Amino acid sequence: MRMITAAACAAMLSICAVQAQSADPLAPTGSWTAYAGGRAATPPMGWNSWNAFASAVDEEKVMASAQRIVDSGLERKGYRYINLDDGWAARRRLPDGSLIVRADKFPSTAARDRETPSFKPYTDRLHAMGLKAGIYSDMGRNTCAQAWSATDEDLPKGSVAEREVGLYDHIEQDIALYFREWGFDYIKVDGCGLRDFGPNSPKVKAGQARALAPIMDLGAISRTDVASVQNLFRRVGAAIARSRPDGDFVYSLCIWGAADVRAWAKDVGNVSRTSDDISPAWGRLLVNYDSAVHRALYAHPGSWNDPDMLYIGAGDFDADHLTEARSHFALWAMLNAPLLIGADLRKTPDALMDVFGNADIIALDQDSAGNQATVAYDSSDLQILVKTLSDGEKAVAIFNRGSGAYDVDLQATQLKYKDDAPVEMTDLWTKKQISFTKEMKLRVASRETMIFRARGTRALADGFYLSEQPGRVNPAADGVTRPIADPTIFRTAAGWGGTRGAGDRPQYAGWGGARADSAPYGQTLQVARQTYPSGIGILANSRLEVRNDGYRRFAAKVGVDDSATDKIHAVTFTVYGDGRRLAETGPLKWGMPAQPIGVDVAHIKLVELVARSAATNNEALPVTWGEAALTGR
Ligand code: GAL
């Protein structure tokens, strides 16, 4: 729980109500508190207009791509949402505030009423094709294209007020229009309006936009009013739920990992961007992938990390770069990312359509357990990702980020399988079967991602470590009190500004968040020199919610992690079941051996794991839930 100042509290009643209810963020709730609205039991799949067309989008381009999705069979494989991005709005009509569509670009919208074009015929058409329809807006008064576009051509026209096509001051009106009147099923809410229209903005200075004091700064979390940003996004979520009472919607947040959103989006919407925009360049893919790969515990059915749309079909991911295109797809599936095609499907070659259509890899992304892959091996050039599937099998991706081939020793233990029993694997590109015991050598080409589905004998015969099942864990309070940028996220050789200035700096807050099989700052989990290859690392003063559905036992070995620099304060570990205290350790300090804690959870639906300390600098006090596991099923 981030602290909110009294002044901010006075200005934002709804947030303060939330804060009052949860005055003690470590108090057990007895219920799963992450976002449960909308329809995102698995990550959304479909298509988005931005990467292919930017603001030069029109009805023919969208419908042609939608038609290809149907004709190619991708719709049957799950690609359902056809999302219109920035560029559709002509202006806001005054004084009634109605949004006017660019009818010249979307002719069907003017078919019934030229004065007030409506997207209803357009969404009807997509629905009749068996598809769903998505729309775009911005949380501020203006959109991102209005801040960044080099030309005026595709931007809203008219007076400053008429150009204000964003949600700010119009949340109820616009959301009702999109979902009730126009029949959209999905909304992406961007954030440039909250950050790019300060008094020094060129558009403001040129008299094209009204100044709005920025409340968000992607490069400086300390210049960001996290509570106000969160409050606005919660208000939009509430408006969507009112406008779409059947719950058939997807709410996508697009603030690029700013405002510490990587920690709280799971409580507010269905998908949330973890980074700035992807581009069709390998280095950029690495940035976006890195922004999500260590955040497995912050994603679960209903709310997913979004490293941005697929850029397969352009630049480093075009048909001449099938290795990179396949890596992009495999990695996004392992991350449980939304699979939103960003290509102009009128022109996409079959070789790339086959990448989108790999049903075995789609199945990993769409697996009902919703476990984002965790990192089993990590180095600058080579990573091994492992993901537990609902049938107990594992998906394994071996990702060569670098420029040379890499010899890999894949070990059964990296999959949390026994190393004296055979592991059978199917290569999900070639469909070749391979088998090994203990370990196997593989050679992975530069930029290649080998991806397998594996079957073996689990280390825990009748259950799983929690770190194998991040989809059932919610870090309801992760202990972070002072969000700072994660220094491990790859910084591109040339960012948006080329090589001007000093280069990219760390900018995505969340360093020190909860991690699977790792201490919060990346060290091996270790208590009093005993290492734990499996476990959850988190800061003190934290609470994890864990869904249980039939396991009989929860057990862990707990203590202050050796990576803690606070050697003074003690931590008490408590396990709750459906809100009742089941077990508690005595106070444990740095250097003391881990204590076993184990409870019967046979009829318990929600287990809560609380690490409480009198310390206030949680950042100096990482703790370990070593070998934390649900067993007995
Ligand atoms: C960016 C967003 C892109 C796209 C664009 C539209 O902020 O990240 O995905 O929506 O705005 O202008």
XYZ file of C-alpha atoms and ligand atoms in Angstrom:
645
model
C 0.000 0.000 0.000
C 1.552 3.288 -1.088
C 1.120 6.126 1.359
C -0.980 9.097 0.316
C -0.537 12.546 1.820
C -3.350 14.154 3.798
C -3.632 16.940 1.225
C -3.943 14.494 -1.641
C -6.408 12.537 0.464
C -8.629 15.539 0.930
C -8.707 16.024 -2.836
C -9.540 12.421 -3.652
C -12.310 11.000 -1.570
C -12.566 7.581 -3.168
C -8.898 6.731 -2.689
C -9.079 7.831 0.924
C -12.056 5.586 1.515
C -9.982 2.695 0.227
C -7.117 3.724 2.447
C -9.318 3.952 5.521
C -10.728 0.490 4.928
C -7.273 -0.988 4.710
C -5.585 1.090 7.385
C -3.469 -1.958 8.109
C -2.502 -3.353 4.731
C -1.191 -6.467 6.467
C -4.536 -7.349 8.069
C -5.896 -10.503 6.437
C -8.830 -9.886 4.122
C -9.926 -13.494 3.714
C -10.624 -12.792 0.071
C -8.705 -12.311 -3.159
C -8.396 -8.551 -3.626
C -6.872 -8.276 -7.118
C -9.052 -6.998 -9.975
C -11.875 -9.343 -10.837
C -13.847 -7.296 -13.386
C -14.039 -7.755 -17.140
C -13.324 -10.794 -19.306
C -9.680 -11.617 -19.093
C -9.476 -15.053 -17.527
C -6.727 -15.521 -20.107
C -4.789 -12.732 -21.849
C -6.734 -10.960 -24.607
C -5.878 -11.855 -28.214
C -6.571 -9.975 -31.408
C -5.293 -7.108 -33.485
C -4.538 -3.404 -32.970
C -4.210 -0.697 -35.604
C -1.353 1.352 -34.143
C 1.845 -0.441 -35.172
C 0.719 -0.781 -38.779
C -1.070 2.510 -39.369
C -0.500 4.919 -36.469
C -3.132 7.687 -36.758
C -3.613 7.120 -40.500
C -6.151 4.433 -39.757
C -9.434 3.939 -41.576
C -12.339 1.551 -41.787
C -11.085 -0.312 -44.845
C -7.722 -1.014 -43.216
C -9.317 -2.293 -40.024
C -11.963 -4.402 -41.734
C -9.466 -5.937 -44.147
C -7.273 -7.051 -41.261
C -10.340 -8.331 -39.404
C -11.396 -10.272 -42.486
C -7.956 -11.861 -42.794
C -8.168 -12.920 -39.146
C -11.418 -14.725 -39.915
C -10.371 -16.124 -43.311
C -7.013 -17.399 -42.072
C -8.580 -19.239 -39.143
C -6.878 -17.044 -36.538
C -10.256 -16.091 -35.104
C -10.936 -19.737 -34.301
C -7.563 -19.853 -32.567
C -8.588 -17.061 -30.206
C -7.728 -13.789 -31.987
C -10.941 -11.965 -31.277
C -10.452 -8.315 -30.349
C -10.119 -5.846 -33.223
C -8.819 -2.732 -31.534
C -8.899 0.712 -32.997
C -6.093 2.853 -31.588
C -5.478 6.598 -31.694
C -6.611 8.538 -34.766
C -10.360 7.921 -34.997
C -11.641 11.121 -33.345
C -12.546 14.258 -35.340
C -13.461 16.499 -32.406
C -15.578 16.935 -29.312
C -18.825 18.671 -30.239
C -19.815 21.585 -28.059
C -21.731 22.295 -25.995
C -23.082 18.745 -25.559
C -19.604 17.187 -25.408
C -20.364 14.368 -27.842
C -17.371 12.810 -29.512
C -17.469 13.038 -33.273
C -15.882 10.280 -35.357
C -13.829 11.011 -38.493
C -16.648 9.956 -40.773
C -14.509 10.460 -43.899
C -12.265 7.674 -42.600
C -15.042 5.529 -41.114
C -17.915 5.925 -43.591
C -20.234 3.422 -41.941
C -20.436 5.680 -38.887
C -22.303 8.360 -40.872
C -24.741 5.985 -42.545
C -27.631 6.722 -40.178
C -26.889 10.288 -39.068
C -24.289 12.512 -40.740
C -24.332 15.053 -37.894
C -23.642 12.539 -35.160
C -21.666 9.644 -36.595
C -21.983 6.445 -34.597
C -19.653 3.478 -34.391
C -22.625 1.145 -33.826
C -22.771 -0.142 -37.431
C -19.007 -0.702 -37.270
C -19.120 -2.720 -34.033
C -22.212 -4.569 -35.319
C -20.219 -5.609 -38.346
C -17.298 -6.892 -36.277
C -19.678 -8.720 -33.951
C -21.390 -10.327 -36.934
C -17.968 -11.620 -37.995
C -17.637 -13.340 -34.618
C -15.201 -10.700 -33.389
C -15.081 -8.144 -30.591
C -14.429 -4.413 -30.952
C -11.921 -2.242 -29.123
C -11.585 1.532 -28.852
C -8.890 3.917 -27.646
C -8.922 6.985 -25.436
C -6.596 8.913 -23.159
C -6.892 9.617 -19.441
C -6.066 13.304 -19.991
C -7.737 15.873 -22.213
C -5.649 14.984 -25.243
C -4.208 11.833 -26.746
C -0.657 10.751 -27.431
C -0.796 11.499 -31.138
C -1.891 15.021 -30.200
C 1.276 15.339 -28.136
C 3.714 13.637 -30.459
C 2.469 13.610 -34.037
C 4.710 15.513 -36.457
C 1.778 16.637 -38.625
C -1.722 17.854 -37.919
C -3.214 15.738 -40.636
C -4.855 12.973 -38.654
C -5.453 14.894 -35.443
C -8.732 16.308 -34.114
C -9.543 19.731 -35.508
C -11.280 22.841 -34.208
C -10.900 25.040 -31.164
C -8.757 23.987 -28.211
C -11.891 22.745 -26.423
C -13.052 20.832 -29.495
C -9.703 19.085 -29.690
C -10.097 17.722 -26.170
C -11.113 14.194 -27.083
C -9.650 12.509 -23.955
C -11.540 11.221 -20.940
C -10.569 13.926 -18.462
C -13.759 15.649 -17.213
C -15.829 13.346 -19.464
C -15.345 9.919 -17.909
C -19.004 8.984 -17.450
C -20.162 10.495 -20.738
C -17.461 8.962 -22.915
C -17.449 5.532 -21.319
C -21.236 5.309 -21.670
C -20.895 6.321 -25.320
C -18.234 3.689 -26.049
C -19.763 0.761 -24.224
C -23.512 1.429 -24.107
C -24.212 3.300 -27.333
C -21.449 2.239 -29.663
C -21.160 -1.335 -28.416
C -17.402 -1.596 -27.872
C -16.076 -4.448 -25.757
C -12.536 -3.306 -25.020
C -10.872 -0.011 -24.188
C -7.237 0.993 -24.111
C -6.731 4.090 -21.981
C -3.526 5.933 -22.764
C -1.817 8.488 -20.559
C -0.073 11.247 -22.550
C -2.754 13.706 -21.515
C -1.512 13.367 -17.948
C 2.135 13.999 -18.723
C 2.745 15.880 -21.967
C 0.657 19.033 -21.722
C 2.467 21.084 -19.122
C 2.876 24.807 -19.758
C 6.095 24.185 -21.707
C 4.587 21.676 -24.089
C 5.031 22.823 -27.719
C 1.339 22.155 -28.374
C 0.313 24.291 -25.413
C 2.701 27.051 -26.402
C 1.356 26.957 -29.947
C -2.149 27.477 -28.573
C -3.351 24.072 -29.761
C -3.953 22.547 -26.340
C -4.876 23.618 -22.846
C -2.198 23.220 -20.188
C -2.703 20.441 -17.661
C -0.100 20.286 -14.919
C 1.534 16.888 -15.430
C 0.842 14.365 -12.680
C 3.016 11.696 -14.258
C 6.646 11.611 -15.360
C 7.934 8.392 -16.884
C 11.496 9.309 -16.020
C 10.900 10.431 -12.432
C 8.628 8.513 -10.127
C 9.257 11.222 -7.522
C 7.576 13.736 -9.865
C 4.565 11.499 -10.227
C 1.398 11.698 -8.160
C 0.791 7.974 -8.039
C -2.406 8.223 -5.995
C -4.054 10.701 -8.355
C -3.119 8.673 -11.426
C -4.445 5.525 -9.805
C -7.626 7.278 -8.736
C -8.396 8.412 -12.291
C -7.909 4.893 -13.643
C -10.109 3.447 -10.906
C -12.853 5.922 -11.813
C -12.724 4.817 -15.429
C -12.897 1.172 -14.327
C -15.974 1.882 -12.228
C -17.622 3.722 -15.139
C -16.946 0.798 -17.482
C -18.460 -1.659 -15.022
C -21.581 0.538 -14.864
C -21.824 0.883 -18.630
C -21.256 -2.792 -19.274
C -23.099 -4.528 -16.419
C -22.776 -7.937 -18.083
C -19.037 -7.652 -17.407
C -18.146 -8.427 -21.016
C -15.314 -5.942 -21.359
C -11.549 -5.650 -21.236
C -9.965 -2.653 -19.548
C -6.420 -1.974 -20.734
C -4.177 0.567 -19.005
C -1.498 2.204 -21.114
C 0.847 4.261 -18.968
C 4.003 2.417 -20.023
C 5.184 1.319 -16.576
C 4.982 4.904 -15.260
C 3.421 5.858 -11.893
C 4.538 2.544 -10.360
C 1.697 0.955 -12.329
C 3.596 -2.328 -12.534
C 2.745 -2.756 -8.843
C -0.919 -1.690 -8.801
C -2.493 -2.322 -12.204
C -3.393 -5.820 -11.034
C -5.892 -4.144 -8.678
C -7.378 -1.801 -11.277
C -7.669 -3.331 -14.747
C -7.253 -6.362 -16.994
C -4.011 -5.570 -18.780
C -1.385 -2.947 -18.187
C 1.584 -1.801 -20.191
C 4.850 -2.385 -18.350
C 7.049 -0.313 -20.683
C 7.247 2.378 -23.291
C 6.256 1.551 -26.880
C 7.771 -1.366 -28.715
C 9.384 -0.687 -32.078
C 10.433 -3.219 -34.709
C 13.980 -3.349 -33.342
C 15.633 -6.143 -31.377
C 16.909 -3.819 -28.648
C 13.463 -2.454 -28.079
C 12.016 -5.941 -27.775
C 14.552 -6.594 -25.014
C 13.467 -3.490 -23.094
C 9.808 -4.406 -23.250
C 10.404 -8.047 -22.417
C 12.625 -7.108 -19.452
C 9.957 -4.795 -18.091
C 7.638 -7.780 -17.577
C 9.838 -10.841 -17.157
C 10.556 -10.465 -13.441
C 6.987 -9.439 -12.624
C 5.357 -12.882 -12.729
C 3.799 -12.486 -9.289
C 1.962 -9.356 -10.420
C -0.013 -11.192 -13.133
C -2.816 -13.689 -12.787
C -6.146 -14.603 -14.371
C -8.006 -11.313 -14.718
C -4.961 -9.017 -14.817
C -1.906 -9.368 -17.042
C 1.405 -7.680 -17.695
C 1.468 -6.091 -21.151
C 4.885 -5.573 -22.769
C 3.037 -4.018 -25.768
C 1.648 -5.286 -29.053
C 3.368 -7.787 -31.329
C 5.547 -6.096 -33.929
C 5.867 -9.245 -36.026
C 5.719 -8.196 -39.681
C 8.095 -5.237 -39.601
C 11.795 -4.410 -39.231
C 13.697 -6.967 -37.161
C 10.570 -9.136 -37.028
C 9.620 -9.283 -40.701
C 9.550 -12.378 -42.921
C 13.306 -12.088 -43.516
C 13.869 -12.404 -39.772
C 11.872 -15.476 -38.868
C 14.161 -16.318 -35.944
C 13.434 -12.956 -34.314
C 9.735 -13.063 -35.227
C 9.385 -16.496 -33.627
C 11.303 -15.384 -30.545
C 8.989 -12.387 -30.165
C 5.932 -14.643 -30.323
C 7.315 -17.362 -28.039
C 8.432 -14.865 -25.403
C 5.113 -13.019 -25.373
C 3.326 -16.351 -24.885
C 5.624 -17.284 -22.003
C 4.934 -13.888 -20.400
C 1.167 -14.383 -20.678
C 1.158 -11.140 -22.630
C -1.854 -10.049 -24.639
C -1.338 -11.415 -28.171
C -2.334 -8.386 -30.211
C -1.121 -8.519 -33.785
C 0.217 -5.149 -34.943
C 0.686 -5.948 -38.634
C -1.179 -4.820 -41.742
C -2.731 -8.219 -42.351
C -3.602 -7.317 -45.932
C 0.080 -7.809 -46.683
C 1.317 -10.286 -44.123
C 3.081 -13.279 -45.702
C 1.949 -16.783 -44.839
C 5.221 -17.546 -43.056
C 4.315 -14.910 -40.473
C 0.647 -15.903 -40.363
C 1.971 -19.329 -39.369
C 3.859 -17.748 -36.481
C 0.658 -16.097 -35.197
C -1.191 -19.354 -35.759
C 1.072 -21.735 -33.831
C -1.654 -23.357 -31.741
C 0.766 -25.060 -29.359
C 2.347 -21.740 -28.429
C -0.995 -19.926 -28.251
C -2.052 -22.646 -25.796
C 0.781 -21.661 -23.459
C -0.365 -18.036 -23.428
C -3.976 -19.070 -22.976
C -3.426 -21.788 -20.383
C -6.134 -21.546 -17.749
C -3.758 -21.678 -14.763
C -2.487 -18.240 -15.804
C 1.053 -18.760 -14.546
C 3.407 -16.286 -16.183
C 6.778 -17.946 -16.803
C 9.446 -17.460 -14.176
C 13.173 -17.177 -14.793
C 15.001 -20.426 -14.067
C 18.380 -19.282 -15.396
C 19.451 -15.699 -15.926
C 22.457 -14.077 -17.541
C 22.976 -11.124 -19.814
C 22.742 -13.230 -22.972
C 20.835 -16.367 -22.099
C 17.684 -16.943 -20.116
C 15.667 -20.048 -19.400
C 12.002 -19.434 -18.673
C 9.704 -22.065 -17.201
C 5.942 -21.924 -16.944
C 3.686 -24.390 -15.137
C 0.608 -25.368 -17.128
C -2.800 -26.337 -15.775
C -2.235 -30.037 -16.497
C 1.034 -30.003 -14.561
C 3.215 -30.006 -17.660
C 5.819 -27.299 -18.146
C 6.569 -24.897 -20.941
C 10.261 -24.148 -21.329
C 11.773 -21.339 -23.369
C 15.498 -20.976 -23.909
C 16.133 -17.443 -25.061
C 19.395 -16.317 -26.611
C 19.384 -12.526 -26.405
C 22.900 -12.179 -27.748
C 24.742 -12.118 -31.045
C 26.484 -15.510 -30.972
C 25.329 -19.116 -30.664
C 25.084 -20.406 -27.092
C 25.631 -23.889 -25.681
C 23.040 -24.605 -23.045
C 22.915 -27.306 -20.374
C 19.226 -27.590 -19.701
C 18.675 -29.331 -16.379
C 15.647 -31.231 -15.154
C 15.958 -29.379 -11.855
C 15.511 -26.055 -13.662
C 12.034 -27.348 -14.505
C 11.584 -28.449 -10.884
C 11.538 -32.009 -12.124
C 13.424 -34.898 -10.539
C 16.772 -35.436 -12.181
C 16.728 -39.242 -11.996
C 13.610 -39.646 -14.129
C 13.220 -38.954 -17.846
C 11.923 -35.640 -19.139
C 10.079 -35.766 -22.476
C 9.913 -32.569 -24.473
C 8.161 -31.493 -27.656
C 9.696 -28.674 -29.684
C 6.724 -26.397 -30.372
C 8.099 -25.141 -33.688
C 9.376 -28.374 -35.251
C 7.132 -30.778 -33.234
C 10.185 -32.993 -32.723
C 10.220 -35.073 -29.532
C 13.290 -35.267 -27.363
C 13.976 -36.960 -24.080
C 16.667 -36.619 -21.432
C 17.495 -37.501 -17.876
C 19.270 -35.044 -15.578
C 20.483 -32.652 -18.253
C 20.722 -32.096 -21.937
C 22.897 -30.036 -24.232
C 21.217 -27.700 -26.680
C 22.686 -25.158 -29.055
C 20.653 -22.006 -29.408
C 21.373 -19.636 -32.273
C 21.717 -15.911 -31.853
C 18.300 -14.368 -31.099
C 16.649 -17.753 -31.171
C 14.097 -18.886 -28.600
C 13.717 -22.639 -28.370
C 10.345 -23.443 -26.922
C 9.149 -26.801 -25.609
C 6.328 -28.445 -23.778
C 7.787 -30.826 -21.193
C 6.624 -33.760 -19.106
C 8.645 -35.157 -16.216
C 8.427 -36.262 -12.617
C 7.779 -33.323 -10.354
C 10.128 -32.570 -7.480
C 7.047 -32.252 -5.284
C 5.037 -35.349 -6.056
C 1.685 -34.088 -4.813
C 1.872 -30.357 -5.264
C 3.810 -27.315 -6.415
C 6.055 -24.653 -5.017
C 4.265 -21.297 -4.979
C 6.975 -19.967 -7.260
C 5.777 -22.458 -9.876
C 2.286 -21.025 -9.591
C 2.493 -17.243 -9.659
C -1.020 -17.164 -11.134
C -2.464 -18.115 -7.747
C -0.376 -15.582 -5.784
C -1.208 -11.908 -5.349
C 1.318 -9.645 -3.612
C -1.498 -7.619 -2.028
C 1.105 -5.589 -0.120
C 4.633 -6.019 -1.432
C 6.348 -3.918 1.203
C 7.723 -1.334 -1.234
C 7.451 2.053 0.464
C 9.649 4.132 -1.850
C 9.273 2.991 -5.438
C 12.497 3.330 -7.357
C 13.443 2.400 -10.897
C 14.541 -1.135 -11.722
C 18.135 -0.887 -12.956
C 18.105 -4.321 -14.600
C 15.746 -3.488 -17.452
C 17.697 -3.445 -20.703
C 18.448 -0.006 -22.055
C 18.503 0.211 -25.825
C 21.600 1.226 -27.738
C 19.566 3.945 -29.415
C 16.284 4.951 -27.835
C 13.662 7.303 -29.243
C 16.107 10.195 -29.363
C 18.797 8.318 -31.285
C 22.083 8.691 -29.428
C 21.467 12.277 -28.353
C 21.887 13.128 -24.689
C 23.231 10.657 -22.172
C 21.264 7.596 -23.239
C 18.376 5.806 -21.585
C 18.254 5.808 -17.789
C 16.442 3.353 -15.532
C 12.822 4.466 -15.454
C 10.455 1.651 -14.558
C 9.649 1.734 -10.843
C 9.208 -1.557 -9.061
C 12.734 -2.477 -7.990
C 12.479 -4.563 -4.861
C 9.090 -6.045 -5.708
C 8.071 -9.627 -4.934
C 9.936 -12.265 -6.941
C 9.650 -15.983 -7.664
C 12.799 -17.990 -6.791
C 14.747 -14.811 -6.143
C 15.243 -12.254 -3.422
C 13.611 -8.878 -4.199
C 16.852 -7.376 -5.509
C 17.837 -10.411 -7.549
C 20.004 -12.400 -5.137
C 19.581 -16.115 -4.532
C 17.097 -16.746 -1.738
C 19.189 -17.470 1.343
C 18.570 -17.523 5.082
C 21.508 -17.992 7.474
C 23.661 -19.255 4.581
C 21.088 -21.864 3.567
C 20.027 -21.271 -0.040
C 16.556 -21.953 -1.398
C 16.269 -22.605 -5.144
C 12.484 -22.442 -4.699
C 10.598 -19.818 -2.791
C 9.164 -16.329 -2.771
C 11.305 -13.295 -2.031
C 9.554 -10.199 -0.766
C 10.192 -7.246 1.539
C 9.136 -7.129 5.175
C 5.703 -5.695 5.960
C 4.127 -7.576 3.136
C 1.069 -9.730 2.589
C 0.661 -12.358 -0.108
C -2.733 -13.793 -0.998
C -2.669 -17.380 -2.271
C -5.684 -19.075 -3.845
C -6.212 -22.654 -2.773
C -8.455 -25.139 -4.531
C -8.048 -28.480 -2.891
C -4.496 -28.659 -1.577
C -4.311 -29.976 1.959
C -1.098 -28.506 3.245
C 0.868 -25.281 3.085
C 4.457 -25.288 4.305
C 7.527 -23.049 4.040
C 10.843 -22.258 5.708
C 10.877 -18.624 6.613
C 13.348 -16.039 7.768
C 15.053 -12.742 7.072
C 16.965 -13.096 3.825
C 20.753 -12.828 3.928
C 20.470 -9.969 1.413
C 18.915 -7.779 4.150
C 21.083 -4.919 5.370
C 18.891 -4.349 8.417
C 20.412 -6.679 11.013
C 18.475 -5.148 13.902
C 14.775 -5.538 13.300
C 12.866 -8.768 13.733
C 10.160 -10.117 11.444
C 7.225 -12.285 12.472
C 5.742 -14.613 9.868
C 2.044 -15.438 10.062
C -0.087 -17.757 7.937
C -3.827 -17.059 7.743
C -6.543 -19.256 6.273
C -9.739 -17.550 5.101
C -8.940 -14.664 7.431
C -8.111 -16.745 10.536
C -4.639 -17.001 11.991
C -3.342 -20.553 11.579
C 0.323 -20.326 12.526
C 2.948 -17.790 13.492
C 6.678 -17.804 14.083
C 8.452 -15.998 16.848
C 10.421 -12.872 15.938
C 13.204 -13.723 13.461
C 16.238 -11.557 12.770
C 18.976 -11.518 10.159
C 21.352 -14.456 10.640
C 18.855 -16.661 12.485
C 18.124 -19.995 10.810
C 14.918 -20.325 8.838
C 11.946 -21.630 10.801
C 9.591 -24.233 9.386
C 5.967 -23.173 9.291
C 3.253 -25.559 8.156
C -0.519 -25.637 8.324
C -3.475 -27.742 7.272
C -5.382 -25.868 4.556
C -7.735 -28.642 3.460
C -10.895 -26.525 3.540
C -9.293 -23.148 3.118
C -9.904 -21.086 -0.026
C -7.455 -18.268 0.604
C -4.125 -18.546 2.374
C -2.450 -15.283 3.379
C 1.233 -14.990 4.145
C 2.174 -11.994 6.238
C 5.682 -10.885 7.181
C 5.397 -8.143 9.793
C 8.106 -6.011 11.348
C 8.422 -2.867 13.426
C 10.981 -1.704 10.865
C 9.872 1.116 8.607
C 12.613 0.770 6.025
C 11.250 -2.383 4.435
C 13.676 -1.952 1.574
C 16.494 -2.995 3.930
C 14.648 -6.067 5.119
C 13.959 -8.692 2.429
C 12.427 -11.895 3.721
C 12.200 -15.391 2.307
C 9.316 -17.821 2.128
C 11.682 -20.678 1.276
C 10.255 -23.781 -0.373
C 6.769 -22.323 0.123
C 4.447 -24.945 -1.326
C 0.913 -26.217 -1.494
C 0.813 -30.005 -1.401
C -1.552 -32.897 -0.803
C -3.678 -32.947 -3.933
C 1.150 5.620 -27.031
C 0.831 4.161 -26.799
C 0.782 3.478 -28.137
C -0.283 4.124 -28.976
C -0.037 5.619 -29.086
C -1.173 6.339 -29.765
O 1.208 6.248 -25.800
O 1.797 3.599 -25.963
O 0.543 2.099 -27.960
O -1.548 3.876 -28.412
O 0.152 6.195 -27.828
O -0.915 7.703 -29.915
